Amino acid sequence: MNDAPRRPGGSEGPEAVARLALARAMAATASGALILEIGPVVAAEEGVRAGWHVVHLEAWGDRAAFLRECARAFDLPDWFGHNWDALADSLSDVQQLPGTLVVWAGARGLTDDVRATATEIFADRADAGPAPFLVVDVGAEP
């Protein structure tokens, strides 16, 4: 049996490396964003394994479609205003411990301006704390 440590990127494949990167980020209770070669199911499994609150966000298209999906995924109240300011305000209330893992499929299917604004709002929420907020772009497209 070989007891040598395994190097990321070796024979493990990209999904195993991505799984390790995600597990390490959650273990460090990191906030932020990752783009990983990992399927949404595998990413969610890692989040559940770590005890994090997992949000499945499957959004592509225009701003209205994205905001509708955010309302569903984050279980926002009926009075959610379906605009960028309302999303930013609502995400400040997402404070589950040990953290929230957003498994974001379809980010690359959004229009450029929608993806840029959404990414900025997610980054602001990740920076604001106090509970960790980690967004993983799993690369799935419609």
PDB file of C-alpha atoms in Angstrom, residues 2-138:
ATOM      1  CA  ASN A   2       1.332   3.421  -0.935  1.00  0.00           C
ATOM      2  CA  ASP A   3       1.204   5.862   2.007  1.00  0.00           C
ATOM      3  CA  ALA A   4       2.460   8.836   0.002  1.00  0.00           C
ATOM      4  CA  PRO A   5       0.185  11.885   0.126  1.00  0.00           C
ATOM      5  CA  ARG A   6      -1.962  12.378  -2.937  1.00  0.00           C
ATOM      6  CA  ARG A   7      -1.453  15.522  -4.947  1.00  0.00           C
ATOM      7  CA  PRO A   8      -4.487  17.435  -6.175  1.00  0.00           C
ATOM      8  CA  GLY A   9      -4.807  17.109  -9.915  1.00  0.00           C
ATOM      9  CA  GLY A  10      -3.160  13.701  -9.993  1.00  0.00           C
ATOM     10  CA  SER A  11      -5.163  10.653 -10.913  1.00  0.00           C
ATOM     11  CA  GLU A  12      -8.076  11.931  -8.847  1.00  0.00           C
ATOM     12  CA  GLY A  13      -9.660  13.939 -11.661  1.00  0.00           C
ATOM     13  CA  PRO A  14     -11.151  17.407 -11.680  1.00  0.00           C
ATOM     14  CA  GLU A  15     -14.285  16.498  -9.712  1.00  0.00           C
ATOM     15  CA  ALA A  16     -12.261  15.047  -6.829  1.00  0.00           C
ATOM     16  CA  VAL A  17     -10.056  18.139  -6.768  1.00  0.00           C
ATOM     17  CA  ALA A  18     -13.138  20.382  -6.822  1.00  0.00           C
ATOM     18  CA  ARG A  19     -14.737  18.357  -4.027  1.00  0.00           C
ATOM     19  CA  LEU A  20     -11.589  18.796  -1.919  1.00  0.00           C
ATOM     20  CA  ALA A  21     -11.454  22.543  -2.605  1.00  0.00           C
ATOM     21  CA  LEU A  22     -15.082  22.926  -1.575  1.00  0.00           C
ATOM     22  CA  ALA A  23     -14.632  20.831   1.575  1.00  0.00           C
ATOM     23  CA  ARG A  24     -11.594  22.892   2.575  1.00  0.00           C
ATOM     24  CA  ALA A  25     -13.437  26.185   2.040  1.00  0.00           C
ATOM     25  CA  MET A  26     -16.334  25.037   4.213  1.00  0.00           C
ATOM     26  CA  ALA A  27     -13.999  23.658   6.886  1.00  0.00           C
ATOM     27  CA  ALA A  28     -12.374  27.077   7.036  1.00  0.00           C
ATOM     28  CA  THR A  29     -15.881  28.618   7.227  1.00  0.00           C
ATOM     29  CA  ALA A  30     -14.905  30.747   4.269  1.00  0.00           C
ATOM     30  CA  SER A  31     -17.180  33.236   2.580  1.00  0.00           C
ATOM     31  CA  GLY A  32     -16.769  34.083  -1.069  1.00  0.00           C
ATOM     32  CA  ALA A  33     -17.164  32.476  -4.458  1.00  0.00           C
ATOM     33  CA  LEU A  34     -15.661  29.477  -6.203  1.00  0.00           C
ATOM     34  CA  ILE A  35     -15.925  28.285  -9.784  1.00  0.00           C
ATOM     35  CA  LEU A  36     -15.526  24.522  -9.715  1.00  0.00           C
ATOM     36  CA  GLU A  37     -15.679  21.608 -12.129  1.00  0.00           C
ATOM     37  CA  ILE A  38     -18.216  19.808 -10.011  1.00  0.00           C
ATOM     38  CA  GLY A  39     -21.808  18.772 -10.521  1.00  0.00           C
ATOM     39  CA  PRO A  40     -24.562  20.463  -8.547  1.00  0.00           C
ATOM     40  CA  VAL A  41     -25.524  17.210  -6.803  1.00  0.00           C
ATOM     41  CA  VAL A  42     -21.946  16.555  -5.684  1.00  0.00           C
ATOM     42  CA  ALA A  43     -21.553  20.144  -4.465  1.00  0.00           C
ATOM     43  CA  ALA A  44     -24.801  19.901  -2.500  1.00  0.00           C
ATOM     44  CA  GLU A  45     -23.704  16.588  -0.983  1.00  0.00           C
ATOM     45  CA  GLU A  46     -20.499  18.243   0.246  1.00  0.00           C
ATOM     46  CA  GLY A  47     -22.524  21.052   1.793  1.00  0.00           C
ATOM     47  CA  VAL A  48     -24.843  18.634   3.568  1.00  0.00           C
ATOM     48  CA  ARG A  49     -21.873  16.566   4.752  1.00  0.00           C
ATOM     49  CA  ALA A  50     -20.364  19.713   6.284  1.00  0.00           C
ATOM     50  CA  GLY A  51     -23.669  20.605   7.959  1.00  0.00           C
ATOM     51  CA  TRP A  52     -24.152  23.780   5.929  1.00  0.00           C
ATOM     52  CA  HIS A  53     -27.500  25.138   4.757  1.00  0.00           C
ATOM     53  CA  VAL A  54     -27.583  24.379   1.011  1.00  0.00           C
ATOM     54  CA  VAL A  55     -29.422  26.621  -1.455  1.00  0.00           C
ATOM     55  CA  HIS A  56     -29.967  25.287  -4.996  1.00  0.00           C
ATOM     56  CA  LEU A  57     -29.987  28.236  -7.406  1.00  0.00           C
ATOM     57  CA  GLU A  58     -30.691  27.337 -11.034  1.00  0.00           C
ATOM     58  CA  ALA A  59     -30.919  30.588 -12.916  1.00  0.00           C
ATOM     59  CA  TRP A  60     -30.317  31.726 -16.458  1.00  0.00           C
ATOM     60  CA  GLY A  61     -31.839  34.314 -18.717  1.00  0.00           C
ATOM     61  CA  ASP A  62     -32.749  37.868 -17.867  1.00  0.00           C
ATOM     62  CA  ARG A  63     -32.985  39.845 -14.614  1.00  0.00           C
ATOM     63  CA  ALA A  64     -36.660  39.034 -13.992  1.00  0.00           C
ATOM     64  CA  ALA A  65     -36.068  35.285 -14.352  1.00  0.00           C
ATOM     65  CA  PHE A  66     -33.031  35.442 -12.089  1.00  0.00           C
ATOM     66  CA  LEU A  67     -34.859  37.360  -9.364  1.00  0.00           C
ATOM     67  CA  ARG A  68     -37.828  34.947  -9.523  1.00  0.00           C
ATOM     68  CA  GLU A  69     -35.423  32.045  -9.056  1.00  0.00           C
ATOM     69  CA  CYS A  70     -33.709  33.804  -6.141  1.00  0.00           C
ATOM     70  CA  ALA A  71     -37.094  34.320  -4.479  1.00  0.00           C
ATOM     71  CA  ARG A  72     -37.767  30.587  -4.812  1.00  0.00           C
ATOM     72  CA  ALA A  73     -34.281  29.348  -3.910  1.00  0.00           C
ATOM     73  CA  PHE A  74     -33.806  31.557  -0.858  1.00  0.00           C
ATOM     74  CA  ASP A  75     -37.471  31.199   0.166  1.00  0.00           C
ATOM     75  CA  LEU A  76     -37.909  34.966   0.226  1.00  0.00           C
ATOM     76  CA  PRO A  77     -41.151  36.441   1.596  1.00  0.00           C
ATOM     77  CA  ASP A  78     -44.116  37.257  -0.645  1.00  0.00           C
ATOM     78  CA  TRP A  79     -43.368  40.960  -0.254  1.00  0.00           C
ATOM     79  CA  PHE A  80     -39.905  40.549  -1.871  1.00  0.00           C
ATOM     80  CA  GLY A  81     -39.625  43.447  -4.342  1.00  0.00           C
ATOM     81  CA  HIS A  82     -37.991  41.566  -7.253  1.00  0.00           C
ATOM     82  CA  ASN A  83     -35.280  44.181  -7.740  1.00  0.00           C
ATOM     83  CA  TRP A  84     -31.546  44.287  -6.982  1.00  0.00           C
ATOM     84  CA  ASP A  85     -31.863  46.354  -3.784  1.00  0.00           C
ATOM     85  CA  ALA A  86     -34.508  43.993  -2.423  1.00  0.00           C
ATOM     86  CA  LEU A  87     -32.283  40.990  -3.169  1.00  0.00           C
ATOM     87  CA  ALA A  88     -29.303  42.559  -1.416  1.00  0.00           C
ATOM     88  CA  ASP A  89     -31.457  43.442   1.606  1.00  0.00           C
ATOM     89  CA  SER A  90     -33.003  39.975   1.744  1.00  0.00           C
ATOM     90  CA  LEU A  91     -29.660  38.180   1.558  1.00  0.00           C
ATOM     91  CA  SER A  92     -28.481  40.043   4.646  1.00  0.00           C
ATOM     92  CA  ASP A  93     -31.056  37.948   6.532  1.00  0.00           C
ATOM     93  CA  VAL A  94     -29.537  34.663   5.282  1.00  0.00           C
ATOM     94  CA  GLN A  95     -27.474  33.856   8.370  1.00  0.00           C
ATOM     95  CA  GLN A  96     -27.545  30.093   8.919  1.00  0.00           C
ATOM     96  CA  LEU A  97     -24.706  28.513  10.879  1.00  0.00           C
ATOM     97  CA  PRO A  98     -22.233  27.057  10.241  1.00  0.00           C
ATOM     98  CA  GLY A  99     -22.843  28.706   6.855  1.00  0.00           C
ATOM     99  CA  THR A 100     -24.850  28.885   3.649  1.00  0.00           C
ATOM    100  CA  LEU A 101     -23.635  27.151   0.503  1.00  0.00           C
ATOM    101  CA  VAL A 102     -25.243  28.459  -2.693  1.00  0.00           C
ATOM    102  CA  VAL A 103     -24.939  25.876  -5.475  1.00  0.00           C
ATOM    103  CA  TRP A 104     -25.369  28.132  -8.513  1.00  0.00           C
ATOM    104  CA  ALA A 105     -26.090  26.337 -11.776  1.00  0.00           C
ATOM    105  CA  GLY A 106     -26.647  28.367 -14.902  1.00  0.00           C
ATOM    106  CA  ALA A 107     -24.631  31.460 -14.003  1.00  0.00           C
ATOM    107  CA  ARG A 108     -22.946  31.407 -17.391  1.00  0.00           C
ATOM    108  CA  GLY A 109     -26.378  31.299 -19.044  1.00  0.00           C
ATOM    109  CA  LEU A 110     -27.322  34.692 -17.616  1.00  0.00           C
ATOM    110  CA  THR A 111     -26.914  37.870 -19.586  1.00  0.00           C
ATOM    111  CA  ASP A 112     -23.576  39.532 -18.834  1.00  0.00           C
ATOM    112  CA  ASP A 113     -25.080  42.461 -16.932  1.00  0.00           C
ATOM    113  CA  VAL A 114     -27.299  40.213 -14.797  1.00  0.00           C
ATOM    114  CA  ARG A 115     -24.421  37.867 -13.951  1.00  0.00           C
ATOM    115  CA  ALA A 116     -22.161  40.812 -13.048  1.00  0.00           C
ATOM    116  CA  THR A 117     -24.757  42.435 -10.773  1.00  0.00           C
ATOM    117  CA  ALA A 118     -25.698  39.134  -9.130  1.00  0.00           C
ATOM    118  CA  THR A 119     -22.035  38.321  -8.522  1.00  0.00           C
ATOM    119  CA  GLU A 120     -21.516  41.735  -6.934  1.00  0.00           C
ATOM    120  CA  ILE A 121     -24.528  41.269  -4.639  1.00  0.00           C
ATOM    121  CA  PHE A 122     -23.336  37.787  -3.619  1.00  0.00           C
ATOM    122  CA  ALA A 123     -19.828  39.136  -2.965  1.00  0.00           C
ATOM    123  CA  ASP A 124     -21.219  41.950  -0.808  1.00  0.00           C
ATOM    124  CA  ARG A 125     -23.240  39.425   1.203  1.00  0.00           C
ATOM    125  CA  ALA A 126     -20.183  37.173   1.608  1.00  0.00           C
ATOM    126  CA  ASP A 127     -18.127  40.126   2.872  1.00  0.00           C
ATOM    127  CA  ALA A 128     -20.854  41.308   5.254  1.00  0.00           C
ATOM    128  CA  GLY A 129     -21.055  38.169   7.399  1.00  0.00           C
ATOM    129  CA  PRO A 130     -21.368  37.319  10.157  1.00  0.00           C
ATOM    130  CA  ALA A 131     -22.353  33.793   9.052  1.00  0.00           C
ATOM    131  CA  PRO A 132     -20.316  32.397   6.132  1.00  0.00           C
ATOM    132  CA  PHE A 133     -21.904  32.649   2.682  1.00  0.00           C
ATOM    133  CA  LEU A 134     -20.180  30.631  -0.032  1.00  0.00           C
ATOM    134  CA  VAL A 135     -21.342  30.644  -3.661  1.00  0.00           C
ATOM    135  CA  VAL A 136     -20.203  27.842  -5.952  1.00  0.00           C
ATOM    136  CA  ASP A 137     -20.642  28.273  -9.699  1.00  0.00           C
ATOM    137  CA  VAL A 138     -20.965  24.655 -10.787  1.00  0.00           C
TER     138      VAL A 138
END
